[in-house]
Amino acid sequence: MAETSATTGTGEQASRPRKSSWKYIGPGIVVAATGVGAGDLIATLIAGSKFGYTLMWAAVIGCVVKISLAEAAGRWHLATGRTLFDGWRSLGPWTTVYFAIYVVIWGFIYGATAMSSSALPIVALFPDGPGLKVWAIVTGLIGLVFVWFNRYAVFEKVMTVLIGIMFVVVVYVAVRVVPDAGASFAGLLPVLPDGSLLYTLGLIGGVGGTITMAAYGYWVNAKGWSNSSWMKVMRLDNRVAYITTGVFVVAMLIVGAELLHASQVALTSGGRGLIDLGAVLEDRFGAGTAKLFLVGFFATSFSSLIGVWHGVSLMFADFVERFRAAAAGAGSGTGRTGEHEGPAVAERRQRSLPFRAYLLWLTFPPMTLLWLDRPFGLVIAYGVLGAFFMPFLALTLLWLLNSSRTPVEWRNGWLSNGMLSLAGLLFVVLCVQQVRELPW
């Protein structure tokens, strides 16, 4: 037996692992698959095409930063039995105001982006079929139906398959271009070539760093990890997730360095740049490799779509639940509902009206943006709110995990404080830069 049964403080039966084991891995795979999207891959490719292997060290540091952030989110959920939004609410009403505005505007813009990104490789694979808008709507509807009717266990299995496809394809392409091992190891030495600062910050802070990092704790609870006895398992799961993410980043840097840097091929920004790469791969290695890459591109984009449809909808359902409880004067001052966080609560939330309402919000209103250029005001609001989210996550976790809200044994040590402080500083710098670059 690898685990035992125990009773939680609320009388609910909980499974307690005797030791961390690979067989428990799950939520980390989900967060890795969701966090790495087409935009991340193209940004990494462009960095490789411009600077070769020089920024490999930044990819490694970025992986470590994300491990620290996700570990902090998971540790909060397991150590306190409270959700991350519950913790945010305890810091004051400003967190509720920020999250409410952010999640509505972000979801509207992201929905259109995710659907378009998932449709691009399908259009490239089937050029004689329907156009981009039709495929974008189809992928959005498939994501809606899949998340609406499936429990977490099925969702996790599908995400595991998609990340397996992503992993195999990206690593295969990196091997096909024959990486320069010497240059790869040399790239682990911190060097900043002229004009590389923003690319470096983007590599450290951008890849795999979205609101889905905050959703990690919700997936941990949905998996059935509901107390501190699962801490070692969660940490193993989290490391696997972001080491996998690190492999993606390194592989795409290799592709950018070997395939694009020497030939000075320029890629279009955004998801269309991956279509450009598909054309380069076809010229170099033939149609089979190009089509395989497009399948991997689809797996990357669609896993992000259904991951957000599921994870952020869970967060929104929790947000509405606690907002209602506070408005009714129920629960404690922190807005707790009195239920023990675990798979039963996650499943109830997934069947709730707020969860399904946000699913619909992610799917149908964004379809209007497929026919319109993004409204100027929305672009500004989306850019500002999005830029502030990662600093918000890092700094609030630093606050929560150093306070009496967290049991003493699970509060931050010097390493966690150092990594979260580094992450907070990094994301503040990125935030300022992103806001400066907006089309004011």
Tab-separated table of C-alpha atoms in Angstrom:
chain	number	residue	atom	x	y	z
A	1	MET	CA	0.000	0.000	0.000
A	2	ALA	CA	1.353	3.393	-0.975
A	3	GLU	CA	-1.183	5.424	0.928
A	4	THR	CA	-3.381	5.330	4.000
A	5	SER	CA	-6.769	6.717	4.857
A	6	ALA	CA	-7.203	9.482	7.387
A	7	THR	CA	-9.914	11.820	8.521
A	8	THR	CA	-9.661	15.549	7.903
A	9	GLY	CA	-10.578	18.198	10.434
A	10	THR	CA	-14.045	18.384	8.937
A	11	GLY	CA	-14.697	14.672	9.276
A	12	GLU	CA	-14.120	14.025	5.586
A	13	GLN	CA	-12.079	10.978	4.618
A	14	ALA	CA	-8.800	11.982	3.020
A	15	SER	CA	-6.113	9.898	1.371
A	16	ARG	CA	-2.644	10.354	2.870
A	17	PRO	CA	0.378	9.213	0.869
A	18	ARG	CA	3.211	7.596	2.793
A	19	LYS	CA	5.734	9.013	0.332
A	20	SER	CA	5.846	11.028	-2.861
A	21	SER	CA	5.431	8.884	-5.939
A	22	TRP	CA	5.389	9.402	-9.710
A	23	LYS	CA	2.005	7.698	-9.911
A	24	TYR	CA	0.369	10.714	-8.242
A	25	ILE	CA	1.610	13.223	-10.836
A	26	GLY	CA	-1.252	15.164	-12.441
A	27	PRO	CA	-2.042	18.792	-11.586
A	28	GLY	CA	1.501	19.830	-12.517
A	29	ILE	CA	1.072	18.315	-15.977
A	30	VAL	CA	-2.162	20.276	-16.318
A	31	VAL	CA	-0.577	23.582	-15.310
A	32	ALA	CA	2.408	22.998	-17.610
A	33	ALA	CA	0.180	22.181	-20.575
A	34	THR	CA	-2.031	25.198	-19.900
A	35	GLY	CA	0.718	27.693	-19.183
A	36	VAL	CA	2.758	27.110	-22.345
A	37	GLY	CA	0.869	28.530	-25.303
A	38	ALA	CA	1.666	29.393	-28.898
A	39	GLY	CA	2.717	32.920	-27.926
A	40	ASP	CA	5.285	31.539	-25.485
A	41	LEU	CA	6.772	29.237	-28.088
A	42	ILE	CA	7.091	31.977	-30.694
A	43	ALA	CA	8.668	34.387	-28.183
A	44	THR	CA	11.247	31.715	-27.340
A	45	LEU	CA	11.873	30.984	-31.009
A	46	ILE	CA	12.461	34.664	-31.735
A	47	ALA	CA	14.890	34.915	-28.811
A	48	GLY	CA	16.794	31.923	-30.206
A	49	SER	CA	16.762	33.337	-33.730
A	50	LYS	CA	18.172	36.679	-32.552
A	51	PHE	CA	20.700	35.562	-29.941
A	52	GLY	CA	21.353	31.886	-30.615
A	53	TYR	CA	22.095	29.878	-27.465
A	54	THR	CA	23.209	32.918	-25.449
A	55	LEU	CA	20.011	33.188	-23.390
A	56	MET	CA	19.755	29.512	-22.406
A	57	TRP	CA	20.535	30.499	-18.800
A	58	ALA	CA	17.457	32.757	-18.712
A	59	ALA	CA	15.224	29.798	-19.616
A	60	VAL	CA	16.667	27.808	-16.694
A	61	ILE	CA	16.167	30.680	-14.225
A	62	GLY	CA	12.608	31.135	-15.506
A	63	CYS	CA	11.911	27.470	-14.781
A	64	VAL	CA	13.163	27.864	-11.189
A	65	VAL	CA	11.091	31.037	-10.667
A	66	LYS	CA	7.915	29.270	-11.839
A	67	ILE	CA	8.592	26.256	-9.618
A	68	SER	CA	8.783	28.635	-6.640
A	69	LEU	CA	5.558	30.444	-7.534
A	70	ALA	CA	3.489	27.325	-8.191
A	71	GLU	CA	4.892	25.623	-5.077
A	72	ALA	CA	3.805	28.632	-3.012
A	73	ALA	CA	0.268	28.501	-4.458
A	74	GLY	CA	-0.002	24.756	-3.855
A	75	ARG	CA	1.481	25.049	-0.355
A	76	TRP	CA	-1.107	27.689	0.588
A	77	HIS	CA	-3.985	25.409	-0.459
A	78	LEU	CA	-2.626	22.335	1.335
A	79	ALA	CA	-1.328	24.024	4.488
A	80	THR	CA	-4.414	26.125	5.193
A	81	GLY	CA	-7.279	24.183	3.621
A	82	ARG	CA	-8.301	27.489	2.017
A	83	THR	CA	-8.341	28.521	-1.618
A	84	LEU	CA	-6.078	31.216	-2.985
A	85	PHE	CA	-8.978	33.574	-3.547
A	86	ASP	CA	-10.010	33.064	0.069
A	87	GLY	CA	-6.490	34.146	1.025
A	88	TRP	CA	-6.643	37.170	-1.269
A	89	ARG	CA	-9.920	38.271	0.302
A	90	SER	CA	-8.287	38.251	3.714
A	91	LEU	CA	-5.850	40.909	2.489
A	92	GLY	CA	-8.626	43.417	1.924
A	93	PRO	CA	-11.450	44.306	-0.499
A	94	TRP	CA	-9.008	45.745	-3.067
A	95	THR	CA	-8.096	42.197	-4.123
A	96	THR	CA	-11.750	41.428	-4.894
A	97	VAL	CA	-12.119	44.598	-6.968
A	98	TYR	CA	-8.927	43.897	-8.937
A	99	PHE	CA	-9.767	40.244	-9.585
A	100	ALA	CA	-13.359	40.993	-10.630
A	101	ILE	CA	-12.290	43.540	-13.241
A	102	TYR	CA	-9.323	41.467	-14.381
A	103	VAL	CA	-11.112	38.157	-14.828
A	104	VAL	CA	-13.939	39.692	-16.891
A	105	ILE	CA	-11.779	41.693	-19.318
A	106	TRP	CA	-9.001	39.099	-19.489
A	107	GLY	CA	-11.461	36.304	-20.263
A	108	PHE	CA	-13.094	38.280	-23.064
A	109	ILE	CA	-9.815	38.947	-24.881
A	110	TYR	CA	-8.169	35.618	-24.061
A	111	GLY	CA	-11.124	33.636	-25.380
A	112	ALA	CA	-10.672	35.053	-28.877
A	113	THR	CA	-6.887	34.646	-28.724
A	114	ALA	CA	-7.093	30.999	-27.624
A	115	MET	CA	-9.652	30.064	-30.262
A	116	SER	CA	-7.678	31.760	-33.061
A	117	SER	CA	-4.419	30.155	-31.924
A	118	SER	CA	-6.014	26.692	-31.875
A	119	ALA	CA	-7.503	27.239	-35.332
A	120	LEU	CA	-4.275	28.367	-37.045
A	121	PRO	CA	-2.579	24.936	-37.255
A	122	ILE	CA	-5.847	23.289	-38.373
A	123	VAL	CA	-6.149	25.767	-41.258
A	124	ALA	CA	-2.508	25.094	-42.185
A	125	LEU	CA	-3.084	21.320	-42.087
A	126	PHE	CA	-6.326	21.543	-44.092
A	127	PRO	CA	-5.933	24.580	-46.383
A	128	ASP	CA	-8.883	23.563	-48.577
A	129	GLY	CA	-11.265	23.337	-45.623
A	130	PRO	CA	-13.173	26.038	-43.713
A	131	GLY	CA	-11.451	29.311	-42.845
A	132	LEU	CA	-9.862	30.511	-39.633
A	133	LYS	CA	-13.025	31.974	-38.089
A	134	VAL	CA	-14.988	28.744	-38.572
A	135	TRP	CA	-12.245	26.592	-37.044
A	136	ALA	CA	-11.811	29.073	-34.197
A	137	ILE	CA	-15.510	28.790	-33.329
A	138	VAL	CA	-15.363	24.984	-33.612
A	139	THR	CA	-12.386	24.714	-31.221
A	140	GLY	CA	-14.082	27.055	-28.741
A	141	LEU	CA	-17.278	24.988	-28.805
A	142	ILE	CA	-15.370	21.711	-28.424
A	143	GLY	CA	-13.548	23.170	-25.429
A	144	LEU	CA	-16.854	24.344	-23.940
A	145	VAL	CA	-18.573	20.957	-24.335
A	146	PHE	CA	-15.550	19.008	-23.093
A	147	VAL	CA	-15.112	21.043	-19.889
A	148	TRP	CA	-18.876	21.348	-19.283
A	149	PHE	CA	-19.487	17.582	-19.205
A	150	ASN	CA	-16.245	16.076	-17.888
A	151	ARG	CA	-14.880	15.689	-14.381
A	152	TYR	CA	-11.340	16.595	-13.383
A	153	ALA	CA	-10.015	13.022	-13.816
A	154	VAL	CA	-10.973	12.911	-17.510
A	155	PHE	CA	-9.735	16.470	-18.025
A	156	GLU	CA	-6.349	15.547	-16.522
A	157	LYS	CA	-5.982	12.476	-18.760
A	158	VAL	CA	-6.685	14.489	-21.911
A	159	MET	CA	-4.243	17.203	-20.822
A	160	THR	CA	-1.610	14.504	-20.220
A	161	VAL	CA	-2.073	13.213	-23.769
A	162	LEU	CA	-1.809	16.735	-25.202
A	163	ILE	CA	1.356	17.564	-23.258
A	164	GLY	CA	2.802	14.212	-24.350
A	165	ILE	CA	2.231	15.208	-27.982
A	166	MET	CA	3.742	18.663	-27.327
A	167	PHE	CA	6.780	17.163	-25.637
A	168	VAL	CA	7.496	14.538	-28.284
A	169	VAL	CA	7.063	16.948	-31.210
A	170	VAL	CA	9.090	19.836	-29.782
A	171	VAL	CA	11.958	17.590	-28.643
A	172	TYR	CA	11.884	15.699	-31.971
A	173	VAL	CA	12.190	18.940	-33.948
A	174	ALA	CA	15.022	20.127	-31.665
A	175	VAL	CA	16.877	16.846	-32.269
A	176	ARG	CA	16.288	17.051	-36.038
A	177	VAL	CA	17.985	20.437	-36.285
A	178	VAL	CA	21.084	18.909	-34.584
A	179	PRO	CA	21.850	21.162	-31.593
A	180	ASP	CA	25.347	22.427	-30.920
A	181	ALA	CA	26.099	20.845	-27.514
A	182	GLY	CA	29.061	23.111	-26.814
A	183	ALA	CA	27.095	26.282	-27.533
A	184	SER	CA	24.189	24.966	-25.430
A	185	PHE	CA	26.367	24.530	-22.345
A	186	ALA	CA	28.065	27.874	-22.996
A	187	GLY	CA	24.589	29.448	-23.011
A	188	LEU	CA	24.177	28.482	-19.347
A	189	LEU	CA	26.653	31.222	-18.402
A	190	PRO	CA	24.775	34.475	-17.673
A	191	VAL	CA	25.523	36.844	-20.554
A	192	LEU	CA	23.482	39.790	-21.831
A	193	PRO	CA	24.165	40.586	-25.492
A	194	ASP	CA	23.352	44.099	-26.716
A	195	GLY	CA	19.605	44.575	-27.073
A	196	SER	CA	18.746	41.341	-25.261
A	197	LEU	CA	17.470	42.672	-21.916
A	198	LEU	CA	13.759	42.574	-22.764
A	199	TYR	CA	14.057	39.156	-24.406
A	200	THR	CA	15.877	37.908	-21.308
A	201	LEU	CA	13.203	39.222	-18.944
A	202	GLY	CA	10.527	37.764	-21.203
A	203	LEU	CA	12.147	34.322	-21.164
A	204	ILE	CA	12.465	34.355	-17.376
A	205	GLY	CA	9.030	35.741	-16.678
A	206	GLY	CA	6.851	34.944	-19.660
A	207	VAL	CA	6.854	31.264	-20.555
A	208	GLY	CA	4.317	29.341	-18.504
A	209	GLY	CA	3.527	32.374	-16.379
A	210	THR	CA	-0.180	33.206	-16.507
A	211	ILE	CA	-3.273	33.189	-14.311
A	212	THR	CA	-3.151	29.386	-14.597
A	213	MET	CA	-0.343	29.415	-12.015
A	214	ALA	CA	-2.947	30.666	-9.537
A	215	ALA	CA	-5.273	27.876	-10.688
A	216	TYR	CA	-2.699	25.224	-9.706
A	217	GLY	CA	-3.953	25.024	-6.122
A	218	TYR	CA	-7.513	24.457	-7.346
A	219	TRP	CA	-6.357	21.546	-9.501
A	220	VAL	CA	-4.396	20.183	-6.535
A	221	ASN	CA	-7.621	20.109	-4.505
A	222	ALA	CA	-9.610	18.649	-7.411
A	223	LYS	CA	-7.059	15.826	-7.608
A	224	GLY	CA	-7.866	14.930	-3.991
A	225	TRP	CA	-4.841	16.498	-2.329
A	226	SER	CA	-6.540	18.371	0.440
A	227	ASN	CA	-4.144	18.688	3.389
A	228	SER	CA	-0.483	19.034	4.288
A	229	SER	CA	0.142	15.273	4.153
A	230	TRP	CA	0.262	15.730	0.351
A	231	MET	CA	2.956	18.411	0.480
A	232	LYS	CA	5.817	16.188	-0.748
A	233	VAL	CA	3.673	14.850	-3.566
A	234	MET	CA	2.674	18.366	-4.608
A	235	ARG	CA	6.303	19.503	-4.649
A	236	LEU	CA	7.361	16.554	-6.821
A	237	ASP	CA	4.411	17.185	-9.134
A	238	ASN	CA	5.274	20.876	-9.389
A	239	ARG	CA	8.942	20.231	-10.179
A	240	VAL	CA	8.015	17.768	-12.922
A	241	ALA	CA	5.672	20.393	-14.392
A	242	TYR	CA	8.185	23.180	-14.662
A	243	ILE	CA	11.131	20.986	-15.630
A	244	THR	CA	8.896	19.860	-18.495
A	245	THR	CA	8.224	23.517	-19.271
A	246	GLY	CA	11.970	24.170	-19.142
A	247	VAL	CA	12.563	21.380	-21.686
A	248	PHE	CA	10.013	23.025	-24.020
A	249	VAL	CA	11.760	26.362	-23.733
A	250	VAL	CA	15.247	24.920	-24.267
A	251	ALA	CA	14.031	22.864	-27.255
A	252	MET	CA	12.430	25.898	-28.909
A	253	LEU	CA	15.555	27.986	-28.247
A	254	ILE	CA	17.572	25.277	-29.991
A	255	VAL	CA	15.206	25.338	-32.961
A	256	GLY	CA	15.411	29.133	-33.119
A	257	ALA	CA	19.202	29.107	-32.802
A	258	GLU	CA	19.919	26.334	-35.297
A	259	LEU	CA	17.123	26.744	-37.829
A	260	LEU	CA	16.568	30.497	-37.843
A	261	HIS	CA	19.601	32.273	-36.346
A	262	ALA	CA	22.121	31.225	-38.983
A	263	SER	CA	19.779	31.822	-41.918
A	264	GLN	CA	18.374	35.063	-40.428
A	265	VAL	CA	14.785	33.965	-41.031
A	266	ALA	CA	12.305	36.422	-39.510
A	267	LEU	CA	9.086	35.150	-37.966
A	268	THR	CA	5.754	36.871	-37.625
A	269	SER	CA	4.851	37.673	-34.019
A	270	GLY	CA	2.085	35.687	-32.354
A	271	GLY	CA	0.743	32.307	-33.411
A	272	ARG	CA	1.245	32.988	-37.134
A	273	GLY	CA	4.989	32.846	-36.516
A	274	LEU	CA	4.608	29.113	-35.859
A	275	ILE	CA	3.009	28.764	-39.303
A	276	ASP	CA	6.133	30.477	-40.685
A	277	LEU	CA	8.250	27.924	-38.831
A	278	GLY	CA	6.170	25.114	-40.324
A	279	ALA	CA	7.079	26.405	-43.798
A	280	VAL	CA	10.790	26.545	-42.855
A	281	LEU	CA	10.620	22.972	-41.508
A	282	GLU	CA	8.956	21.777	-44.722
A	283	ASP	CA	11.732	23.317	-46.845
A	284	ARG	CA	14.421	21.764	-44.632
A	285	PHE	CA	13.009	18.386	-43.585
A	286	GLY	CA	9.972	17.731	-45.774
A	287	ALA	CA	6.190	17.836	-45.436
A	288	GLY	CA	6.024	15.045	-42.838
A	289	THR	CA	8.050	16.944	-40.236
A	290	ALA	CA	6.122	20.140	-40.979
A	291	LYS	CA	2.763	18.421	-40.471
A	292	LEU	CA	3.978	16.758	-37.279
A	293	PHE	CA	5.033	20.181	-35.996
A	294	LEU	CA	1.581	21.598	-36.794
A	295	VAL	CA	0.001	18.757	-34.790
A	296	GLY	CA	2.250	19.728	-31.872
A	297	PHE	CA	1.304	23.378	-32.388
A	298	PHE	CA	-2.382	22.422	-32.139
A	299	ALA	CA	-1.762	20.368	-28.975
A	300	THR	CA	0.030	23.361	-27.443
A	301	SER	CA	-2.755	25.808	-28.257
A	302	PHE	CA	-5.742	23.588	-27.523
A	303	SER	CA	-4.341	22.405	-24.179
A	304	SER	CA	-4.060	26.054	-23.150
A	305	LEU	CA	-7.645	26.648	-24.261
A	306	ILE	CA	-9.255	23.833	-22.291
A	307	GLY	CA	-6.901	24.430	-19.353
A	308	VAL	CA	-8.087	28.019	-19.028
A	309	TRP	CA	-11.704	27.033	-19.675
A	310	HIS	CA	-11.456	24.664	-16.697
A	311	GLY	CA	-9.009	26.284	-14.254
A	312	VAL	CA	-10.038	29.934	-14.471
A	313	SER	CA	-13.717	28.950	-14.386
A	314	LEU	CA	-13.006	27.115	-11.108
A	315	MET	CA	-11.384	30.273	-9.743
A	316	PHE	CA	-14.334	32.378	-10.880
A	317	ALA	CA	-16.800	29.976	-9.226
A	318	ASP	CA	-14.836	30.260	-5.970
A	319	PHE	CA	-14.770	34.061	-6.330
A	320	VAL	CA	-18.565	34.255	-6.725
A	321	GLU	CA	-19.160	31.767	-3.901
A	322	ARG	CA	-17.099	33.755	-1.406
A	323	PHE	CA	-18.424	37.094	-2.576
A	324	ARG	CA	-21.970	35.864	-1.964
A	325	ALA	CA	-21.028	34.468	1.453
A	326	ALA	CA	-19.479	37.807	2.450
A	327	ALA	CA	-22.489	39.750	1.172
A	328	ALA	CA	-24.804	37.483	3.192
A	329	GLY	CA	-22.606	37.808	6.286
A	330	ALA	CA	-21.964	34.065	6.309
A	331	GLY	CA	-18.760	32.355	7.355
A	332	SER	CA	-15.806	33.879	9.127
A	333	GLY	CA	-14.172	37.194	8.452
A	334	THR	CA	-12.085	35.547	5.753
A	335	GLY	CA	-15.169	34.523	3.823
A	336	ARG	CA	-14.695	30.777	4.311
A	337	THR	CA	-17.681	28.649	3.459
A	338	GLY	CA	-16.952	26.015	6.110
A	339	GLU	CA	-16.399	23.259	3.552
A	340	HIS	CA	-13.169	21.318	3.363
A	341	GLU	CA	-11.417	21.955	0.052
A	342	GLY	CA	-11.174	18.724	-1.935
A	343	PRO	CA	-12.520	16.845	-4.956
A	344	ALA	CA	-16.132	16.958	-3.760
A	345	VAL	CA	-16.056	20.750	-3.481
A	346	ALA	CA	-14.232	21.066	-6.820
A	347	GLU	CA	-16.832	18.860	-8.486
A	348	ARG	CA	-19.678	20.878	-6.969
A	349	ARG	CA	-18.072	24.086	-8.216
A	350	GLN	CA	-17.710	22.603	-11.681
A	351	ARG	CA	-21.449	21.955	-11.793
A	352	SER	CA	-22.275	25.401	-10.415
A	353	LEU	CA	-23.911	28.242	-12.305
A	354	PRO	CA	-20.909	30.641	-11.925
A	355	PHE	CA	-18.530	28.025	-13.350
A	356	ARG	CA	-20.729	27.456	-16.377
A	357	ALA	CA	-21.482	31.156	-16.763
A	358	TYR	CA	-17.764	31.926	-16.989
A	359	LEU	CA	-17.319	29.046	-19.450
A	360	LEU	CA	-19.949	30.683	-21.647
A	361	TRP	CA	-18.256	34.082	-21.171
A	362	LEU	CA	-14.938	32.631	-22.373
A	363	THR	CA	-16.592	31.063	-25.417
A	364	PHE	CA	-19.357	33.156	-26.959
A	365	PRO	CA	-18.707	36.918	-26.446
A	366	PRO	CA	-15.075	36.581	-27.647
A	367	MET	CA	-16.348	35.195	-30.959
A	368	THR	CA	-17.381	38.740	-31.860
A	369	LEU	CA	-13.693	39.740	-31.760
A	370	LEU	CA	-12.966	37.235	-34.531
A	371	TRP	CA	-14.680	39.641	-36.928
A	372	LEU	CA	-13.455	42.879	-35.390
A	373	ASP	CA	-10.114	44.442	-34.699
A	374	ARG	CA	-9.754	44.476	-30.933
A	375	PRO	CA	-11.333	47.678	-29.597
A	376	PHE	CA	-8.639	50.141	-28.559
A	377	GLY	CA	-9.910	50.603	-25.009
A	378	LEU	CA	-10.091	46.844	-24.423
A	379	VAL	CA	-6.512	46.377	-25.626
A	380	ILE	CA	-5.325	48.990	-23.130
A	381	ALA	CA	-7.340	47.544	-20.235
A	382	TYR	CA	-6.283	43.973	-21.067
A	383	GLY	CA	-2.627	44.967	-21.298
A	384	VAL	CA	-2.606	46.898	-18.018
A	385	LEU	CA	-4.555	44.324	-15.996
A	386	GLY	CA	-2.599	41.424	-17.477
A	387	ALA	CA	0.749	43.097	-16.768
A	388	PHE	CA	-0.215	43.559	-13.122
A	389	PHE	CA	-1.382	39.972	-12.523
A	390	MET	CA	1.970	38.204	-12.085
A	391	PRO	CA	3.345	40.865	-9.665
A	392	PHE	CA	-0.015	40.631	-7.851
A	393	LEU	CA	0.335	36.833	-7.567
A	394	ALA	CA	3.984	36.862	-6.421
A	395	LEU	CA	3.612	39.644	-3.864
A	396	THR	CA	0.320	38.428	-2.366
A	397	LEU	CA	1.776	34.917	-1.955
A	398	LEU	CA	4.778	36.494	-0.215
A	399	TRP	CA	2.362	38.313	2.103
A	400	LEU	CA	0.115	35.325	2.827
A	401	LEU	CA	2.908	32.810	3.443
A	402	ASN	CA	4.731	35.040	5.932
A	403	SER	CA	1.657	35.826	8.019
A	404	SER	CA	-0.372	34.157	10.751
A	405	ARG	CA	-2.810	33.035	8.028
A	406	THR	CA	-0.385	30.151	7.347
A	407	PRO	CA	0.521	27.517	9.978
A	408	VAL	CA	4.030	28.157	11.321
A	409	GLU	CA	5.610	24.992	9.931
A	410	TRP	CA	4.482	25.841	6.375
A	411	ARG	CA	5.434	29.505	6.295
A	412	ASN	CA	8.154	30.696	3.938
A	413	GLY	CA	11.788	29.990	4.693
A	414	TRP	CA	14.662	32.114	3.439
A	415	LEU	CA	14.782	30.316	0.072
A	416	SER	CA	11.051	30.716	-0.632
A	417	ASN	CA	11.150	34.361	0.431
A	418	GLY	CA	14.167	34.972	-1.767
A	419	MET	CA	12.599	33.326	-4.834
A	420	LEU	CA	9.201	35.006	-4.396
A	421	SER	CA	10.894	38.380	-3.858
A	422	LEU	CA	12.961	37.834	-7.007
A	423	ALA	CA	9.826	36.848	-8.900
A	424	GLY	CA	7.938	39.886	-7.596
A	425	LEU	CA	10.752	42.251	-8.601
A	426	LEU	CA	11.083	40.624	-12.023
A	427	PHE	CA	7.364	40.835	-12.716
A	428	VAL	CA	7.181	44.463	-11.548
A	429	VAL	CA	9.906	45.335	-14.086
A	430	LEU	CA	8.085	43.373	-16.804
A	431	CYS	CA	4.832	45.055	-15.802
A	432	VAL	CA	6.313	48.542	-16.214
A	433	GLN	CA	7.789	47.580	-19.587
A	434	GLN	CA	4.537	46.062	-20.856
A	435	VAL	CA	2.540	49.113	-19.810
A	436	ARG	CA	5.076	51.405	-21.517
A	437	GLU	CA	4.764	49.419	-24.755
A	438	LEU	CA	0.968	49.656	-24.907
A	439	PRO	CA	-0.484	51.697	-27.813
A	440	TRP	CA	-1.621	54.569	-25.614
